[in-house]
Coordinates of N, CA and C in Angstrom, one line a residue:
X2 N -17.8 0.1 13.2 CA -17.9 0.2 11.7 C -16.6 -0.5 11.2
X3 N -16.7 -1.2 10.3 CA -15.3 -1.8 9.3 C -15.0 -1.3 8.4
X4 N -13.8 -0.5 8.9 CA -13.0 -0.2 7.8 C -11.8 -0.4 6.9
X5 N -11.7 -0.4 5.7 CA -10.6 -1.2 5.0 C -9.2 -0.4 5.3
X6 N -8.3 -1.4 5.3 CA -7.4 -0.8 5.9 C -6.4 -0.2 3.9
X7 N -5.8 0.7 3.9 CA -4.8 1.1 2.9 C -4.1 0.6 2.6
X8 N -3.6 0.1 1.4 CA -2.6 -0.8 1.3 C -0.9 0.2 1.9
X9 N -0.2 -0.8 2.8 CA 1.2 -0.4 3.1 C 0.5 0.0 4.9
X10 N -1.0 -0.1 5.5 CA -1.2 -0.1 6.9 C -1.1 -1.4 7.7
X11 N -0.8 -1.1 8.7 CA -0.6 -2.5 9.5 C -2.1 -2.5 10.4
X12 N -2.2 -3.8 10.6 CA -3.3 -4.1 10.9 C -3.3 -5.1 12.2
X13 N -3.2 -4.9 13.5 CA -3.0 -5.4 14.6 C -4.4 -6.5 14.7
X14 N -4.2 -8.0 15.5 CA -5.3 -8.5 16.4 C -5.1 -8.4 17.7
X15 N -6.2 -8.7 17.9 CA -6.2 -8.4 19.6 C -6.6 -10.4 19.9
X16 N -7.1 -10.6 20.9 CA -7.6 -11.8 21.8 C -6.4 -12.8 21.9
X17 N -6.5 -13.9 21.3 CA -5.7 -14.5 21.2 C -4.6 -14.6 20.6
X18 N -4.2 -13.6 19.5 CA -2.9 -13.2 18.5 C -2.6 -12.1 19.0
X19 N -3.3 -11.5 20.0 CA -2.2 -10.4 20.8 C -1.0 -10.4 20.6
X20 N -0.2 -9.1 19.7 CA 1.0 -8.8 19.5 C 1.5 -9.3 18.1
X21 N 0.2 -9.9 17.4 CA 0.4 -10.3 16.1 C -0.1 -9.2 14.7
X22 N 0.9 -8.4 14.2 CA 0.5 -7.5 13.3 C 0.4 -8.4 11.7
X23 N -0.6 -7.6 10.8 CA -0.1 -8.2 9.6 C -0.6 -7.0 8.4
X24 N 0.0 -6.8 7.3 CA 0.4 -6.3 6.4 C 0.0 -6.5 4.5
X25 N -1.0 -5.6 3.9 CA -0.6 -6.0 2.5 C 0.3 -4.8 2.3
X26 N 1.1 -4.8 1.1 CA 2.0 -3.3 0.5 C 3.2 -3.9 -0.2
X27 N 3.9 -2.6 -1.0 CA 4.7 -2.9 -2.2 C 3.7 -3.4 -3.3
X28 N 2.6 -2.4 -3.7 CA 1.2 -3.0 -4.5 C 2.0 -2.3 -6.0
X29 N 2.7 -3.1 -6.6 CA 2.9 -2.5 -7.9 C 3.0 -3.8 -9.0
X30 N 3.2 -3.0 -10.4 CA 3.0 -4.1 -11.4 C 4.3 -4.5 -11.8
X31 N 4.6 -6.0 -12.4 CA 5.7 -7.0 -11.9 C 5.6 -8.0 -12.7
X32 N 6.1 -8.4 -13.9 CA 6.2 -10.0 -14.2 C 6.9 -10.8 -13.5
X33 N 5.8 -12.2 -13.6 CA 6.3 -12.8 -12.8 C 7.3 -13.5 -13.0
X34 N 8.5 -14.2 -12.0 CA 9.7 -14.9 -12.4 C 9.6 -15.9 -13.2
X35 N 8.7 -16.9 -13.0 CA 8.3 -18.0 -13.9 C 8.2 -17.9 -14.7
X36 N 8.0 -16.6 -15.4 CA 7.2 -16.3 -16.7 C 5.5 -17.1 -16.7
X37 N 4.7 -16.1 -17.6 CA 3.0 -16.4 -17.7 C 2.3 -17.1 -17.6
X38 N 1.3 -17.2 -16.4 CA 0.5 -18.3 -17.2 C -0.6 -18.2 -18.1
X39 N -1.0 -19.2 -18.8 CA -1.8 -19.0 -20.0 C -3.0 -18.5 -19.7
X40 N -3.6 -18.5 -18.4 CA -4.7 -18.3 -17.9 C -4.9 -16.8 -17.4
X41 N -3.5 -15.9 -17.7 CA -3.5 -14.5 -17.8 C -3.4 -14.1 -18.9
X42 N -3.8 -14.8 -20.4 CA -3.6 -13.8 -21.4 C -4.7 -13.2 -21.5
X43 N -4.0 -11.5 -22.3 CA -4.2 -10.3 -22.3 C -4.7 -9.6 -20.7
X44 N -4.0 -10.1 -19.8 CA -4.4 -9.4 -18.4 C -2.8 -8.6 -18.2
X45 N -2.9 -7.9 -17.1 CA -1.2 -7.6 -17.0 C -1.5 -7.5 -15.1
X46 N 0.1 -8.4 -15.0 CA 0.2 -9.0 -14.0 C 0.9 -7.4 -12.5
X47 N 0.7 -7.5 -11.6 CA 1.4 -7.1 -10.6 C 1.6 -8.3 -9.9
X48 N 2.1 -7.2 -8.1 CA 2.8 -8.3 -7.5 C 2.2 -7.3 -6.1
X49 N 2.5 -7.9 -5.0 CA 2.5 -7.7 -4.0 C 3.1 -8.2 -2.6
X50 N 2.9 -7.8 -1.7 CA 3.6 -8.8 -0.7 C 2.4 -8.5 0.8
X51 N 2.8 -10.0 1.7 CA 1.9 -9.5 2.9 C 2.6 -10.3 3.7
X52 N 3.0 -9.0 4.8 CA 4.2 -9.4 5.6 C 3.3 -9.7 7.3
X53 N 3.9 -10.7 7.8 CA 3.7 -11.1 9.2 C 4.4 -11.0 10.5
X54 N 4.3 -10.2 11.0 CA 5.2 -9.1 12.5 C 4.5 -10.2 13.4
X55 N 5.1 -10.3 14.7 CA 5.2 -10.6 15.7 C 5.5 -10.1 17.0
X56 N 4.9 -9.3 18.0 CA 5.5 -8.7 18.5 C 4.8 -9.0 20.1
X57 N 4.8 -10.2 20.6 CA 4.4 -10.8 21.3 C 5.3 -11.7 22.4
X58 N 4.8 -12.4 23.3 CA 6.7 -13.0 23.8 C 6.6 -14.2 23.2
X59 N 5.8 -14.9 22.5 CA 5.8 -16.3 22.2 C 5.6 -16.5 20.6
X60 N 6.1 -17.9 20.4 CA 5.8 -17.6 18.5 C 4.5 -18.3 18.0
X61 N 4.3 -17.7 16.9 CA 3.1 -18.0 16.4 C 3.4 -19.0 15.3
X62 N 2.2 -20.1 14.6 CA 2.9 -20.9 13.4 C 1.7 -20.1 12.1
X63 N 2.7 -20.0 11.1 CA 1.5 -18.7 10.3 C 1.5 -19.4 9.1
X64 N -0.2 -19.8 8.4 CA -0.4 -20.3 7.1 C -0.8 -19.1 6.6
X65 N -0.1 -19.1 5.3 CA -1.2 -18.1 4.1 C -1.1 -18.8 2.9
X66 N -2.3 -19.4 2.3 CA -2.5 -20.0 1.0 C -2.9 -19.5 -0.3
X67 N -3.2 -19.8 -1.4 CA -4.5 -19.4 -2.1 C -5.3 -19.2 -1.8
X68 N -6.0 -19.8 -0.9 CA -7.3 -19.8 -0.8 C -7.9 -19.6 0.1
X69 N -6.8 -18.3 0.7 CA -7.2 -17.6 2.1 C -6.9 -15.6 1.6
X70 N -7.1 -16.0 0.6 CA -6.6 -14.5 -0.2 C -7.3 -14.3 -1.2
X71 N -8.7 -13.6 -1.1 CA -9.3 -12.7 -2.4 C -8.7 -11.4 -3.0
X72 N -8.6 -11.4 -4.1 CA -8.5 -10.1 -4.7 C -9.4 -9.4 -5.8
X73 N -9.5 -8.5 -5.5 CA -11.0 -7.8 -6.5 C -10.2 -6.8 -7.2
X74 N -10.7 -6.4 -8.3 CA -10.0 -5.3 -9.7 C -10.9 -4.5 -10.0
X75 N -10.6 -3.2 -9.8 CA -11.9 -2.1 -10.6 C -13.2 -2.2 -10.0
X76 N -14.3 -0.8 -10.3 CA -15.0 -0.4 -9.4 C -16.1 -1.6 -9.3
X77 N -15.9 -2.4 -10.0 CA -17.4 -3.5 -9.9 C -16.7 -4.8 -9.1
X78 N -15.4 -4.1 -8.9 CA -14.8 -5.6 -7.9 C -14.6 -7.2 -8.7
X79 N -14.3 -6.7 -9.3 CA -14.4 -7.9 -10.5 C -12.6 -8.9 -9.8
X80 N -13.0 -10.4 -10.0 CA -11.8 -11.3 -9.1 C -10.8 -11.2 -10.4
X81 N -9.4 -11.1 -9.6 CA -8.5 -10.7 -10.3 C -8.0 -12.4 -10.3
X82 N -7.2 -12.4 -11.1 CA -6.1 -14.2 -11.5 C -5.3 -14.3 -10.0
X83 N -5.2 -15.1 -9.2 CA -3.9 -15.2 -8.8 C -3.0 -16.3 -8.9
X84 N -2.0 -16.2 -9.4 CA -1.2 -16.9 -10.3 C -0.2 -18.1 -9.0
X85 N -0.9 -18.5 -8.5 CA -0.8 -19.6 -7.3 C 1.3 -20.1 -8.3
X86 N 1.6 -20.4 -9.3 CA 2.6 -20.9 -9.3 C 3.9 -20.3 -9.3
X87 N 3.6 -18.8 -9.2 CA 4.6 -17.9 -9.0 C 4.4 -17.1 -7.8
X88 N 3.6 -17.3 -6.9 CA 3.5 -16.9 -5.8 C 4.5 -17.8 -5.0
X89 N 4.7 -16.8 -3.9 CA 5.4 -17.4 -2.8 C 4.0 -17.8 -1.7
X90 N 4.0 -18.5 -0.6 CA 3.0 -18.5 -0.1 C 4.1 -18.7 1.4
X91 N 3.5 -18.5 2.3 CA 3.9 -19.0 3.6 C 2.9 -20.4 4.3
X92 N 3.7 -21.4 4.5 CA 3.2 -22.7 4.9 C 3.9 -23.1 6.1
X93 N 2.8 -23.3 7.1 CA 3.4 -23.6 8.4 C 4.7 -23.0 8.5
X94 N 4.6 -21.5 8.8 CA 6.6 -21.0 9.4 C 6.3 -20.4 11.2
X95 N 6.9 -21.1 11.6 CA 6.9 -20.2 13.2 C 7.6 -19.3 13.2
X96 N 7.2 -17.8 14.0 CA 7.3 -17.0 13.7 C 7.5 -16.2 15.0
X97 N 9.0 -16.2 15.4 CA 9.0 -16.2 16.7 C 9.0 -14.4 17.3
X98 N 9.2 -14.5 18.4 CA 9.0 -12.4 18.8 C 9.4 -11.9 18.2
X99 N 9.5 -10.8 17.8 CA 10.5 -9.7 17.1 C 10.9 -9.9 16.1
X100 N 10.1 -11.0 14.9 CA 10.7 -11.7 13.8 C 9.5 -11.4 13.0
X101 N 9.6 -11.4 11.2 CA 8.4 -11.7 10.1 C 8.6 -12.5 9.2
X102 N 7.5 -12.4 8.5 CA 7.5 -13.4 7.8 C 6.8 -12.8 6.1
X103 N 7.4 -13.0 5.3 CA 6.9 -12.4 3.9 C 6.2 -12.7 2.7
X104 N 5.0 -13.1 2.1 CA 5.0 -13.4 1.5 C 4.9 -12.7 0.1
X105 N 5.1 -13.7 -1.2 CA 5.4 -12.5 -2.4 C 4.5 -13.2 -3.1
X106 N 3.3 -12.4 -3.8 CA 2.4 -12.8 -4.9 C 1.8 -12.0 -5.6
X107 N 1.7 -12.8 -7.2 CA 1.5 -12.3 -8.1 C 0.1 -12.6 -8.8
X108 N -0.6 -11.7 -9.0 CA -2.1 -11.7 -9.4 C -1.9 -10.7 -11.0
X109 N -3.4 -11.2 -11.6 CA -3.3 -10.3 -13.2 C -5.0 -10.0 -12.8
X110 N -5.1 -9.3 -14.0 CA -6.8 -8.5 -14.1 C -5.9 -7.2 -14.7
X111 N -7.4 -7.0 -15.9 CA -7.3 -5.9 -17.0 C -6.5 -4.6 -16.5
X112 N -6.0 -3.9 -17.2 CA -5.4 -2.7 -16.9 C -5.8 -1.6 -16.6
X113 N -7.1 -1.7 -17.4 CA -8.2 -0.6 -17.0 C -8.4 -0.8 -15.3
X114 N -8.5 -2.1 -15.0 CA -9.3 -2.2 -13.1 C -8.2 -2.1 -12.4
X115 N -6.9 -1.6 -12.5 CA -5.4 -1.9 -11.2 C -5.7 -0.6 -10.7
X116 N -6.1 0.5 -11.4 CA -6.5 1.5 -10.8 C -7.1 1.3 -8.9
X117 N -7.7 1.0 -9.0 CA -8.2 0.3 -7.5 C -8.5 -1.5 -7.5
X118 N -7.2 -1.5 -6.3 CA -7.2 -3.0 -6.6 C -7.5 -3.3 -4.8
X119 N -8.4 -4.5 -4.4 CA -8.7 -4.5 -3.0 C -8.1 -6.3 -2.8
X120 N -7.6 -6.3 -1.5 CA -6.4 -7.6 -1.2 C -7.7 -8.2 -0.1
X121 N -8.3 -9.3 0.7 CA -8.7 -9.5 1.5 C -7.9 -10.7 1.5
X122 N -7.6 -10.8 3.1 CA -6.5 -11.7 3.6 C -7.3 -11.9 5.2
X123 N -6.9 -13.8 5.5 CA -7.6 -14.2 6.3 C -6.3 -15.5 6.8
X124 N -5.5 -15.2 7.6 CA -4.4 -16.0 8.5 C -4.7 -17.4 8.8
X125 N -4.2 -18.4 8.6 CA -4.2 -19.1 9.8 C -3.2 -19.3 10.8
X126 N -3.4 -19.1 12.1 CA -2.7 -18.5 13.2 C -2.7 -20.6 13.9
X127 N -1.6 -20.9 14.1 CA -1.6 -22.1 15.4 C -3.2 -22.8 14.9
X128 N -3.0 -23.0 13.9 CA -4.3 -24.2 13.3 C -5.8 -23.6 13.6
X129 N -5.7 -22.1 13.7 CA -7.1 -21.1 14.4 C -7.1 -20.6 13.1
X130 N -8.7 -19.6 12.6 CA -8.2 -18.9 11.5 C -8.7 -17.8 12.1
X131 N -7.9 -16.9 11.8 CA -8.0 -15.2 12.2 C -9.1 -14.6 11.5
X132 N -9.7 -13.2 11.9 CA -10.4 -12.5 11.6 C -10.0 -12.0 9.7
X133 N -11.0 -11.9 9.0 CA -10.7 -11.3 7.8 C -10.5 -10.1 7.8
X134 N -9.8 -9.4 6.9 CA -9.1 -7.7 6.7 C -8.9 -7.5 5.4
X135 N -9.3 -6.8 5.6 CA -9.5 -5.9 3.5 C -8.7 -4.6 3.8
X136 N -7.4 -4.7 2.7 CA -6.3 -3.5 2.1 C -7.1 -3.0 0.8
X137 N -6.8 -1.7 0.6 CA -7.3 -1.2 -0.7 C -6.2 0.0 -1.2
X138 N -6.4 -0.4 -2.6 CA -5.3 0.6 -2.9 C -5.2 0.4 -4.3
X139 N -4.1 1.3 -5.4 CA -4.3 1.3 -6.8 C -3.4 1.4 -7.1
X140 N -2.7 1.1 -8.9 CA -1.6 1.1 -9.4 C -1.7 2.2 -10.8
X141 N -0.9 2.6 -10.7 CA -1.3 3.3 -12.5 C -0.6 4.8 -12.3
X142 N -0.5 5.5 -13.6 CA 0.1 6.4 -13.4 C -0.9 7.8 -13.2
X143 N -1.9 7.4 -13.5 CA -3.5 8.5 -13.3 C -3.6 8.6 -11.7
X144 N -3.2 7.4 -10.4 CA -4.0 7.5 -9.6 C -2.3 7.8 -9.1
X145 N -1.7 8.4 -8.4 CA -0.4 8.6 -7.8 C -0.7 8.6 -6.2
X146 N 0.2 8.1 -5.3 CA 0.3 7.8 -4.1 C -0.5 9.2 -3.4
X147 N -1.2 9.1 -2.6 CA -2.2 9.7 -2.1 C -1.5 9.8 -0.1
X148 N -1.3 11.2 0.2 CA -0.9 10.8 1.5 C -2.4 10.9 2.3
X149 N -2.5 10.4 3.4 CA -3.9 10.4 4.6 C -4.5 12.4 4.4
X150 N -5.4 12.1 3.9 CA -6.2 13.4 4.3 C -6.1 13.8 2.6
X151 N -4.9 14.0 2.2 CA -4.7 14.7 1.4 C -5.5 14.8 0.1
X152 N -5.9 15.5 -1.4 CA -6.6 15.6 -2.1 C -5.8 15.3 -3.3
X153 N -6.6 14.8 -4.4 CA -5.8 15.0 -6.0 C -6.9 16.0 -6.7
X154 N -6.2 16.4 -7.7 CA -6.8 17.5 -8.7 C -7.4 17.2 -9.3
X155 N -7.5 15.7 -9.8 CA -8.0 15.3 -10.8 C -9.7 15.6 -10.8
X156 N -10.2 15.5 -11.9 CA -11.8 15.4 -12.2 C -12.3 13.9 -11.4
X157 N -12.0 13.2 -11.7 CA -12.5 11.9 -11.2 C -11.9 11.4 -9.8
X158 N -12.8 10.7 -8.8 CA -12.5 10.7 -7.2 C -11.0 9.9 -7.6
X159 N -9.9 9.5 -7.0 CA -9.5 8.5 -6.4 C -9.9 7.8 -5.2
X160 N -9.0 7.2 -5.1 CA -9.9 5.6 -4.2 C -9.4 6.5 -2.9
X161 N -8.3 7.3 -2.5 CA -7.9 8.0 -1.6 C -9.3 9.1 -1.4
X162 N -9.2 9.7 -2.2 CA -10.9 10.5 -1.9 C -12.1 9.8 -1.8
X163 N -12.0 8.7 -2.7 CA -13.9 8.1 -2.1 C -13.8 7.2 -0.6
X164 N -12.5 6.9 -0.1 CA -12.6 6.3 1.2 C -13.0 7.4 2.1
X165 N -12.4 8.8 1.9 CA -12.5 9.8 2.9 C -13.9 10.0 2.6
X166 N -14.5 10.7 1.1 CA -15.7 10.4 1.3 C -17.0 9.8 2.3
X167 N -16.8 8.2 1.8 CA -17.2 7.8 2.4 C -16.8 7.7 4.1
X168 N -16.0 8.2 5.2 CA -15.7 7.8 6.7 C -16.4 9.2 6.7
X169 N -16.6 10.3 6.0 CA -17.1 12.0 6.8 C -18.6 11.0 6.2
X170 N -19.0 11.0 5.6 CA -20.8 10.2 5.5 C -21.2 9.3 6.6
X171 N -20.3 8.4 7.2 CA -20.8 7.5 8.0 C -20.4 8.2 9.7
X172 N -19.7 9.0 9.3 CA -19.1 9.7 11.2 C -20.5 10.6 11.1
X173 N -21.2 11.3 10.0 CA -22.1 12.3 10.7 C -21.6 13.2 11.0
X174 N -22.4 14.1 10.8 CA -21.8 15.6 10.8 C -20.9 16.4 12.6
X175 N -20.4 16.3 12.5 CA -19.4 17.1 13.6 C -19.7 17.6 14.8
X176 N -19.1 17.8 15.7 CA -19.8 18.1 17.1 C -20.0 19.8 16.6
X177 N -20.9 20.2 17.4 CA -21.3 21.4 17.5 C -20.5 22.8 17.9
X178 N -19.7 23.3 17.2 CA -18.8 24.7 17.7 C -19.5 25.1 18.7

């Protein structure tokens, strides 16, 4: 089964990027350094970062572009802006053992949808492209950091309760006392 990983989890490959981890997190909201672009008015901007571990004996050369990075906003998944000229991007960096690599970017979409915001990121690894991986996670002061397992009071799920939700629906009910 595929499951999305939380934003701030690391996300290991196996085959041939063995020993290659990678990361979305630090999902908060941020103007960007360039100041706006026109093509986010009335949106409000965050920022994020997606970092690249190495922990392998040999180095890897790691692309992350535009256009290896979806991002969805609010429960209908609606595509959020990403603001390609205030992003940092990573372009061809080798990336040797025990070393990472960071990228910093800045996306907009309505206020109402940061609540749950989902990052899909897809590497290119040594001119190969890696497997795709979906982070999910939210910003706002209604939805507050959720630890693993744990519950909020609120009346309405957070995205931390409808993920658990949904893994006890797809695992099936429990082995037998």
């Amino acid at each position: 089964m595929y499951e999305p990983n939380v934003v701030g989890d690391w996300q290991e490959y196996d085959d041939g990027h063995a020993g290659l981890r990678v990361r979305v997190h630090r999902l908060e909201k941020a103007e960007p350094p360039r100041g706006r672009d026109d093509a986010a008015e009335g949106l409000v901007y965050f920022r994020f970062r997606v970092t690249v571990e190495n922990r392998a004996t040999e180095h890897f050369g790691i692309h992350l572009e535009d256009g290896q990075l979806d991002i969805r906003a609010g429960n209908d998944g609606e595509s959020a802006f990403l603001d390609w000229r205030n992003s940092q991007f990573i372009e061809g960096f080798d990336v040797y053992p025990l070393r990472r690599v960071t990228s910093v970017l800045y996306a907009a979409a309505p206020e109402g949808c940061l609540s749950l915001v989902d990052v899909q990121v897809q590497l290119k690894v040594d001119d190969e492209w890696t497997e795709r991986y979906l982070w999910s996670g939210g910003i706002g002061a209604h939805d507050p950091a959720v630890g693993v397992g744990a519950r909020t009071d609120s009346a309405v799920d957070s995205l931390a309760d409808q993920v658990i939700s949904f893994l006890e629906r797809e695992a099936g009910p429990g082995p037998a006392a």
